[in-house]
Coordinates of C-alpha atoms in Angstrom, one line a residue:
M1 CA -21.7 47.4 -6.8
P2 CA -23.0 47.5 -3.1
A3 CA -21.1 49.7 -0.6
P4 CA -18.4 47.7 1.2
I5 CA -17.5 47.9 4.8
N6 CA -15.3 51.0 5.5
V7 CA -11.9 49.7 4.6
M8 CA -10.3 52.3 6.8
D9 CA -11.8 50.6 9.9
L10 CA -8.8 48.4 10.6
N11 CA -10.5 47.1 13.8
H12 CA -13.2 45.5 11.6
S13 CA -11.1 43.0 9.7
P14 CA -11.1 39.3 9.2
L15 CA -7.3 39.4 8.8
P16 CA -5.6 38.0 12.0
A17 CA -3.3 40.2 13.9
L18 CA 0.4 40.0 13.2
P19 CA 2.4 37.5 15.3
A20 CA 4.0 38.7 18.5
A21 CA 7.5 38.4 16.9
S22 CA 6.5 40.9 14.1
L23 CA 5.3 43.4 16.6
L24 CA 8.4 43.0 18.7
L25 CA 10.5 43.7 15.6
A26 CA 8.4 46.9 15.0
D27 CA 9.2 47.8 18.7
L28 CA 12.9 47.4 18.0
L29 CA 12.7 49.6 14.9
R30 CA 11.3 52.4 17.1
S31 CA 14.3 52.2 19.4
E32 CA 16.9 54.9 18.8
E33 CA 19.8 52.4 19.2
P34 CA 18.5 48.8 18.9
E35 CA 21.0 46.3 20.2
V36 CA 22.2 43.2 18.3
D37 CA 21.6 40.9 21.3
Q38 CA 18.0 41.9 21.4
L39 CA 17.4 41.0 17.8
V40 CA 19.4 37.8 18.0
Q41 CA 17.5 36.7 21.1
L42 CA 14.1 37.5 19.5
L43 CA 15.0 35.5 16.5
A44 CA 16.4 32.6 18.6
D45 CA 12.9 32.3 20.1
T46 CA 11.3 32.1 16.6
P47 CA 13.4 29.5 14.7
E48 CA 11.0 29.5 11.7
L49 CA 11.5 33.3 11.3
T50 CA 15.2 32.9 11.7
E51 CA 15.3 30.2 9.0
G52 CA 13.2 32.3 6.6
S53 CA 15.3 35.4 7.2
L54 CA 18.6 33.6 6.6
N55 CA 17.1 32.1 3.4
F56 CA 16.1 35.6 2.3
F57 CA 19.5 37.1 3.2
N58 CA 21.3 34.4 1.2
S59 CA 19.1 34.7 -1.8
A60 CA 19.7 36.4 -5.1
L61 CA 17.7 39.3 -3.9
I62 CA 20.4 40.3 -1.4
Q63 CA 23.4 38.6 -2.9
P64 CA 25.8 38.5 0.1
R65 CA 29.5 38.0 -0.7
R66 CA 29.5 34.8 1.3
T67 CA 26.8 32.5 2.8
L68 CA 25.5 33.8 6.1
S69 CA 25.1 30.9 8.6
D70 CA 23.6 32.8 11.6
M71 CA 21.8 36.0 12.4
R72 CA 24.6 37.6 14.3
R73 CA 26.8 37.6 11.2
A74 CA 23.9 38.9 9.1
T75 CA 23.5 41.8 11.6
V76 CA 27.2 42.6 11.5
L77 CA 27.1 42.6 7.7
F78 CA 23.9 44.6 7.2
G79 CA 23.7 46.6 10.4
T80 CA 21.2 46.1 13.2
R81 CA 18.5 48.5 11.9
N82 CA 18.7 47.3 8.3
T83 CA 18.5 43.7 9.5
I84 CA 15.4 44.4 11.6
R85 CA 13.7 46.1 8.6
L86 CA 14.3 43.0 6.4
C87 CA 13.3 40.6 9.2
F88 CA 10.0 42.6 9.7
A89 CA 9.3 42.5 5.9
I90 CA 9.9 38.7 5.9
S91 CA 7.7 38.2 9.0
V92 CA 4.8 40.0 7.2
F93 CA 5.5 38.0 4.1
K94 CA 5.4 34.7 5.9
H95 CA 2.3 35.6 7.9
Y96 CA 0.1 36.9 5.0
S97 CA 1.3 34.5 2.4
A98 CA -0.2 31.7 4.5
L99 CA -3.6 33.3 4.3
P100 CA -6.2 32.5 1.6
T101 CA -7.1 35.1 -1.0
A102 CA -10.5 35.6 -2.6
G103 CA -10.5 37.9 -5.6
L104 CA -6.7 38.1 -5.8
E105 CA -4.8 35.4 -7.7
R106 CA -2.5 34.3 -4.9
D107 CA 0.6 33.1 -6.8
S108 CA 0.8 36.1 -9.1
F109 CA 0.2 38.5 -6.2
W110 CA 3.2 37.2 -4.2
L111 CA 5.4 36.7 -7.2
R112 CA 4.8 40.4 -8.1
I113 CA 5.9 41.4 -4.6
L114 CA 9.1 39.4 -4.9
L115 CA 9.8 41.0 -8.3
R116 CA 9.2 44.5 -6.8
A117 CA 11.7 43.7 -4.0
A118 CA 14.3 42.7 -6.7
A119 CA 13.6 45.7 -8.8
A120 CA 13.7 48.1 -5.8
R121 CA 17.1 46.8 -4.8
L122 CA 18.5 47.3 -8.3
L123 CA 17.1 50.8 -8.6
A124 CA 18.3 51.8 -5.1
E125 CA 21.8 50.7 -5.9
L126 CA 22.2 53.7 -8.3
E127 CA 20.9 56.2 -5.7
A128 CA 23.7 57.1 -3.2
D129 CA 21.3 58.7 -0.7
L130 CA 19.1 55.6 -0.3
V131 CA 19.5 52.4 1.7
A132 CA 18.6 49.4 -0.4
D133 CA 16.9 47.7 2.6
E134 CA 14.5 50.5 3.0
A135 CA 13.7 50.5 -0.7
I136 CA 13.0 46.8 -0.4
L137 CA 10.8 47.3 2.6
V138 CA 8.6 50.0 0.9
A139 CA 8.3 48.0 -2.3
T140 CA 7.2 44.8 -0.6
L141 CA 4.7 46.4 1.8
Q142 CA 3.0 48.9 -0.5
S143 CA 0.4 46.3 -1.6
I144 CA -0.4 44.7 1.8
G145 CA -3.6 46.9 1.8
M146 CA -4.9 44.9 -1.1
L147 CA -5.2 41.9 1.2
H148 CA -7.3 43.9 3.6
I149 CA -9.6 45.0 0.7
D150 CA -9.8 41.5 -0.6
A151 CA -10.7 40.0 2.8
L152 CA -13.5 42.6 3.4
Y153 CA -14.8 42.8 -0.1
P154 CA -13.8 39.7 -2.1
D155 CA -15.7 40.5 -5.3
F156 CA -13.8 43.7 -5.9
Y157 CA -10.6 42.2 -7.4
L158 CA -12.4 39.2 -8.7
E159 CA -14.5 41.3 -11.0
I160 CA -11.5 42.8 -12.7
A161 CA -9.3 39.7 -12.7
E162 CA -9.8 38.9 -16.4
T163 CA -8.8 42.4 -17.5
W164 CA -6.4 43.4 -14.8
P165 CA -5.9 47.2 -15.2
S166 CA -2.7 49.2 -15.1
R167 CA -1.4 50.5 -11.8
Q168 CA -2.9 53.9 -12.4
Q169 CA -6.3 52.5 -13.4
L170 CA -6.4 50.1 -10.4
R171 CA -5.8 53.1 -8.1
A172 CA -8.6 55.0 -9.8
M173 CA -11.0 52.1 -9.3
E174 CA -10.0 51.7 -5.6
V175 CA -10.4 55.5 -4.9
E176 CA -13.7 55.5 -6.7
Q177 CA -15.1 52.5 -4.7
F178 CA -13.4 53.1 -1.3
G179 CA -12.2 56.7 -1.2
I180 CA -8.7 55.4 -0.7
D181 CA -6.1 53.4 -2.7
H182 CA -4.3 50.3 -1.4
G183 CA -1.0 52.3 -0.8
Q184 CA -2.7 54.6 1.6
L185 CA -4.4 51.6 3.3
S186 CA -1.1 49.8 3.5
S187 CA 0.4 52.9 5.2
S188 CA -2.4 52.9 7.8
M189 CA -1.8 49.2 8.5
L190 CA 1.9 49.9 9.0
S191 CA 1.1 52.8 11.4
R192 CA -1.2 50.5 13.3
W193 CA 1.7 48.0 13.7
G194 CA 4.0 50.8 15.0
I195 CA 6.0 51.4 11.8
D196 CA 6.1 55.2 11.3
G197 CA 8.2 57.8 9.7
D198 CA 9.7 57.7 6.2
I199 CA 8.8 54.1 5.5
T200 CA 5.1 54.6 6.3
E201 CA 4.9 57.9 4.4
A202 CA 6.7 56.4 1.4
V203 CA 4.2 53.5 1.2
A204 CA 1.3 56.0 1.1
L205 CA 3.0 58.2 -1.5
S206 CA 4.0 55.2 -3.7
Q207 CA 0.7 55.2 -5.6
L208 CA 0.6 58.9 -6.4
D209 CA 1.4 60.0 -10.0
E210 CA 3.4 63.0 -9.3
P211 CA 6.8 64.1 -10.5
L212 CA 9.7 63.6 -8.1
L213 CA 10.7 67.0 -6.6
E214 CA 13.7 65.5 -4.8
I215 CA 12.8 67.1 -1.5
G216 CA 12.8 64.3 1.0
K217 CA 13.8 60.7 1.7
A218 CA 10.2 59.4 1.9
E219 CA 9.4 60.9 -1.6
K220 CA 12.5 59.3 -3.1
L221 CA 11.7 55.9 -1.5
A222 CA 8.1 56.2 -2.8
F223 CA 9.3 57.0 -6.3
I224 CA 11.7 54.0 -6.3
A225 CA 8.8 51.8 -5.1
K226 CA 6.6 53.1 -7.9
L227 CA 9.2 52.3 -10.6
A228 CA 9.8 48.9 -9.0
S229 CA 6.0 48.2 -9.4
L230 CA 6.2 49.2 -13.1
I231 CA 9.2 46.8 -13.6
A232 CA 7.4 44.0 -11.8
E233 CA 4.4 44.4 -14.1
L234 CA 6.4 44.0 -17.3
P235 CA 5.9 40.2 -17.6
F236 CA 2.2 40.5 -16.8
S237 CA 1.3 43.5 -18.9
R238 CA -0.4 43.5 -22.3
E239 CA 1.5 46.7 -23.1
P240 CA 5.1 46.2 -21.9
D241 CA 6.5 48.7 -24.4
A242 CA 4.4 51.5 -22.8
I243 CA 5.8 50.6 -19.4
L244 CA 9.3 50.6 -20.7
Q245 CA 8.7 54.1 -22.2
K246 CA 7.4 55.3 -18.8
L247 CA 10.5 53.9 -17.1
H248 CA 12.9 55.6 -19.4
Y249 CA 11.0 58.9 -18.9
H250 CA 11.0 58.7 -15.1
C251 CA 14.7 57.6 -14.9
R252 CA 15.9 60.3 -17.3
E253 CA 13.8 63.2 -16.2
E254 CA 13.4 62.7 -12.5
L255 CA 16.2 60.5 -11.3
R256 CA 18.6 62.2 -13.8
W257 CA 20.0 58.8 -14.9
I258 CA 22.3 58.8 -17.9
D259 CA 21.7 56.7 -21.0
G260 CA 22.4 53.0 -20.4
Q261 CA 21.9 53.0 -16.6
L262 CA 18.3 51.8 -16.7
A263 CA 19.1 49.3 -19.5
M264 CA 21.8 47.8 -17.3
Q265 CA 19.5 47.4 -14.3
L266 CA 16.7 45.9 -16.5
H267 CA 19.3 43.4 -17.8
L268 CA 20.2 42.4 -14.3
F269 CA 16.6 42.1 -13.4
R270 CA 15.9 39.8 -16.3
N271 CA 18.7 37.5 -15.2
L272 CA 17.7 37.6 -11.6
I273 CA 14.2 36.2 -12.0
D274 CA 15.1 32.5 -12.5
T275 CA 17.3 32.7 -9.3
L276 CA 14.2 33.4 -7.2
Q277 CA 13.1 29.8 -7.2
P278 CA 14.2 29.0 -3.6
L279 CA 12.1 32.0 -2.4
T280 CA 9.1 31.1 -4.5
E281 CA 9.3 27.5 -3.1
Q282 CA 9.2 28.9 0.4
L283 CA 6.1 30.9 -0.4
N284 CA 4.5 27.9 -2.3
I285 CA 4.3 29.9 -5.5
S286 CA 3.7 27.8 -8.6
S287 CA 7.0 26.9 -10.3
T288 CA 5.1 27.0 -13.7
L289 CA 4.2 30.6 -13.1
L290 CA 7.8 31.4 -12.3
V291 CA 9.1 29.8 -15.5
Q292 CA 6.4 31.6 -17.6
T293 CA 7.3 34.9 -16.0
E294 CA 11.0 34.3 -16.7
H295 CA 10.4 33.5 -20.3
R296 CA 8.1 36.4 -20.8
S297 CA 10.6 38.8 -19.2
R298 CA 13.4 37.5 -21.5
D299 CA 11.2 38.3 -24.5
I300 CA 10.4 41.8 -23.3
L301 CA 13.7 42.8 -21.9
Q302 CA 15.8 42.3 -25.0
P303 CA 18.4 45.1 -25.5
Q304 CA 16.9 46.2 -28.8
R305 CA 13.4 46.5 -27.3
I306 CA 14.7 48.5 -24.3
D307 CA 16.6 50.8 -26.7
A308 CA 13.5 51.3 -28.9
A309 CA 11.4 52.2 -25.9
S310 CA 14.0 54.8 -24.9
K311 CA 13.7 56.5 -28.3
H312 CA 9.9 56.6 -28.0
S313 CA 9.6 57.7 -24.4
P314 CA 7.5 60.9 -23.6
P315 CA 9.0 64.4 -24.1
P316 CA 10.9 66.1 -21.2
L317 CA 9.0 67.5 -18.2
P318 CA 7.6 71.0 -18.3
Q319 CA 10.1 73.6 -17.2
K320 CA 8.2 74.3 -14.0
H321 CA 9.0 70.8 -12.8
R322 CA 12.6 71.1 -13.8
E323 CA 13.0 74.2 -11.7
A324 CA 11.4 72.8 -8.6
G325 CA 13.8 72.5 -5.7
V326 CA 16.3 75.0 -7.2
S327 CA 15.4 78.0 -5.0
E328 CA 14.5 78.2 -1.3
I329 CA 10.9 79.2 -2.1
S330 CA 10.4 76.3 -4.5
E331 CA 11.0 73.8 -1.7
A332 CA 7.8 75.0 0.0
I333 CA 5.7 75.7 -3.1
D334 CA 3.9 73.3 -5.4
P335 CA 5.2 74.3 -8.9
L336 CA 2.0 73.5 -10.6
T337 CA -0.5 75.5 -8.5
G338 CA 1.7 78.0 -6.6
L339 CA 0.2 76.8 -3.3
Y340 CA 2.1 75.3 -0.3
N341 CA 3.1 71.7 -1.0
R342 CA 2.7 68.6 1.2
H343 CA 6.3 69.0 2.5
A344 CA 5.9 72.5 3.8
F345 CA 2.3 72.3 5.0
P346 CA 2.6 70.1 8.1
E347 CA 5.4 72.3 9.5
L348 CA 3.4 75.5 8.8
L349 CA 0.3 74.0 10.2
E350 CA 2.1 72.9 13.4
A351 CA 3.1 76.6 14.0
T352 CA -0.5 77.7 13.3
L353 CA -1.8 75.1 15.8
H354 CA 0.6 76.4 18.5
N355 CA -0.6 79.9 17.9
C356 CA -4.2 78.9 18.1
E357 CA -3.6 77.0 21.3
F358 CA -1.8 80.0 22.8
D359 CA -4.6 82.4 21.8
Q360 CA -7.3 79.8 22.9
Q361 CA -8.8 79.7 19.5
P362 CA -10.1 76.8 17.4
L363 CA -8.5 75.7 14.2
S364 CA -10.4 73.9 11.4
L365 CA -9.2 72.2 8.2
V366 CA -11.2 71.9 5.1
M367 CA -10.4 69.4 2.3
I368 CA -11.6 69.7 -1.3
S369 CA -10.6 66.8 -3.5
I370 CA -11.4 65.4 -7.0
A371 CA -12.2 61.8 -5.9
N372 CA -11.9 60.4 -9.4
F373 CA -8.8 62.3 -10.5
P374 CA -6.9 59.1 -11.4
S375 CA -9.7 58.2 -13.9
L376 CA -9.4 61.7 -15.5
Q377 CA -5.6 61.2 -15.8
E378 CA -6.3 58.1 -17.8
A379 CA -8.9 59.8 -20.0
Y380 CA -7.1 63.1 -20.8
E381 CA -3.8 64.5 -21.7
Q382 CA -1.4 65.6 -18.9
T383 CA -1.8 69.3 -19.9
H384 CA -5.6 69.1 -19.5
C385 CA -5.3 67.6 -16.0
E386 CA -2.6 70.1 -15.0
G387 CA -4.8 73.0 -16.2
L388 CA -7.7 71.6 -14.2
L389 CA -5.7 71.6 -11.0
S390 CA -4.1 75.0 -11.6
E391 CA -7.4 76.6 -12.2
M392 CA -9.1 75.0 -9.2
A393 CA -6.3 76.1 -7.0
Q394 CA -6.8 79.7 -8.1
I395 CA -10.6 79.5 -7.6
I396 CA -10.3 78.1 -4.1
E397 CA -7.5 80.5 -3.1
S398 CA -9.6 83.5 -4.3
R399 CA -12.3 82.5 -1.8
T400 CA -10.1 82.1 1.3
R401 CA -9.4 84.8 3.9
K402 CA -6.1 86.6 4.5
D403 CA -5.0 84.4 7.4
D404 CA -6.1 81.1 5.9
M405 CA -3.4 78.7 4.6
L406 CA -4.0 76.7 1.4
A407 CA -1.9 73.7 0.2
R408 CA -2.0 71.0 -2.4
V409 CA -1.2 67.8 -0.5
A410 CA -1.8 65.1 -3.1
D411 CA -2.6 64.6 -6.7
A412 CA -5.9 66.5 -6.6
T413 CA -6.4 67.1 -2.9
F414 CA -6.4 70.7 -1.4
I415 CA -6.4 71.5 2.3
C416 CA -7.2 74.9 3.7
A417 CA -6.3 75.7 7.3
L418 CA -8.8 78.1 9.0
P419 CA -7.3 79.6 12.2
G420 CA -10.0 80.9 14.5
S421 CA -12.8 79.1 12.8
G422 CA -15.0 76.6 14.7
P423 CA -17.1 73.8 13.2
T424 CA -20.1 75.9 12.2
E425 CA -18.0 78.6 10.4
A426 CA -15.7 76.0 8.9
A427 CA -18.7 74.1 7.5
A428 CA -20.0 77.2 5.8
I429 CA -16.6 78.0 4.3
A430 CA -16.3 74.4 3.1
R431 CA -19.7 74.7 1.3
R432 CA -18.6 77.9 -0.3
L433 CA -15.3 76.5 -1.5
L434 CA -16.9 73.3 -2.8
A435 CA -19.7 75.2 -4.6
A436 CA -17.1 77.4 -6.4
A437 CA -15.0 74.4 -7.4
E438 CA -18.2 72.5 -8.6
N439 CA -19.3 75.6 -10.7
Y440 CA -16.0 75.6 -12.4
C441 CA -16.0 71.9 -13.1
E442 CA -19.5 72.0 -14.6
T443 CA -17.9 73.8 -17.5
A444 CA -14.3 72.7 -17.5
E445 CA -14.6 69.1 -16.6
P446 CA -18.2 67.8 -15.9
G447 CA -16.8 64.3 -15.2
A448 CA -15.0 65.5 -12.1
R449 CA -16.4 64.2 -8.8
L450 CA -15.7 66.5 -5.9
I451 CA -15.8 65.7 -2.2
S452 CA -15.1 67.7 0.9
N453 CA -14.4 67.1 4.6
V454 CA -14.0 69.3 7.6
V455 CA -12.2 68.7 10.9
T456 CA -11.9 71.1 13.9
Q457 CA -9.6 71.2 16.9
Q458 CA -11.1 73.4 19.5
E459 CA -9.8 74.7 22.8
G460 CA -10.1 71.9 25.4
D461 CA -9.8 69.1 22.8
K462 CA -7.0 66.6 23.2
A463 CA -4.1 68.2 21.3
L464 CA -3.2 66.6 18.0
S465 CA -0.1 67.1 15.9
A466 CA -0.4 68.7 12.5
K467 CA 0.1 65.3 10.8
A468 CA -2.4 63.6 13.0
L469 CA -5.0 66.3 12.3
V470 CA -4.5 66.0 8.6
K471 CA -4.7 62.3 8.8
Q472 CA -8.0 62.5 10.7
L473 CA -9.3 64.8 8.0
V474 CA -8.4 62.7 4.9
E475 CA -9.6 59.4 6.6
R476 CA -13.0 60.7 7.4
E477 CA -16.0 59.6 5.3
P478 CA -16.3 62.2 2.5
H479 CA -19.3 64.6 2.4

């Protein structure tokens, strides 16, 4: 397969820019206290978006107590910020659903997104600390990056259309081909549009296969989006029982749901599908596909089948995951490797950055990552992959200096902060760490494909935040 255009280059894209109304909605979301009149005026100037938004608000996805006839009433009911979020999602929907697709099957792609939105709302209802509108937004936008990949490299999804892989397999193929999955790409697109914070971070995290450590809002939203994706795949999957077992496992072990809660939400989801017809008509989704999806869902989501999946779901999580988040130290430490986790690392790195700026010293970051880790997860037992990561962490840590700071920031991505190290020294350290990891993998896991990157902020450079520096590191072409 020939190398595609760099998918991270969002300026090199045949996708047209978002309409002005969408970008203005993004501006309103960044306001500390957006005003109702601003939103109402904006929508008054875009009657098509107003109509689409009201249809969405009055649909079975939202289920208002009474029909909403104008946007001011909707804003009073949902709150200004929640209304803006939903209007933004609808504007993206309407814009991109009008564009042709190449390798993606258009109708099933957009129907899946509607199903994710429905599932996300139902799941978020049982989480008191989440806003359903935010869950809907993350669930609907987490796959927008697929359209970007499809436009730049149309053969990619076309070649796997006949044997569409699982979510985890798809991510593995994307990372293998592009060095990034569509969730991370969707997150970058949102950042470009001006949507930052928990929503953008949750979209990026929604593709990771990690246990929920219940630390932050973004992680919880990402986890709900991941489960919503699994539910939306049920009527399309060749192995729905395996998906049901995963859902039971995640809801029981990580969301701490009691028996019967998931079954009730799946029952509601099954009954909700046929009520989506008005929305599918607006998106010009085939009515035949909707009927087939509804029938398939009714076959899969029978109470007896859901109950059987519950009894055959995987065993409980290892004790180390259960204890995560209990003590103060565990909120900063990854329980699998003992390194700093992705939650604590940016804050610690920010402090290190300030110290280096004060001392007029450079600071470098080195990334070591197993690029094909999703493929290894598919091929091996969980314990094998956990052992691989744990051992790699020890090997990398044993070759760092006293003042260096090492963290595991994703499934199989380690970042080491090197205070006082310029580009030449950092490159040498990166080679040393990569060589040590490769030597270990030659014996423990020959199939692992390791990559590394280095980025340096020197005295006199334009100051970057810790998050911006990390983002620059992971988005660079791998060495």
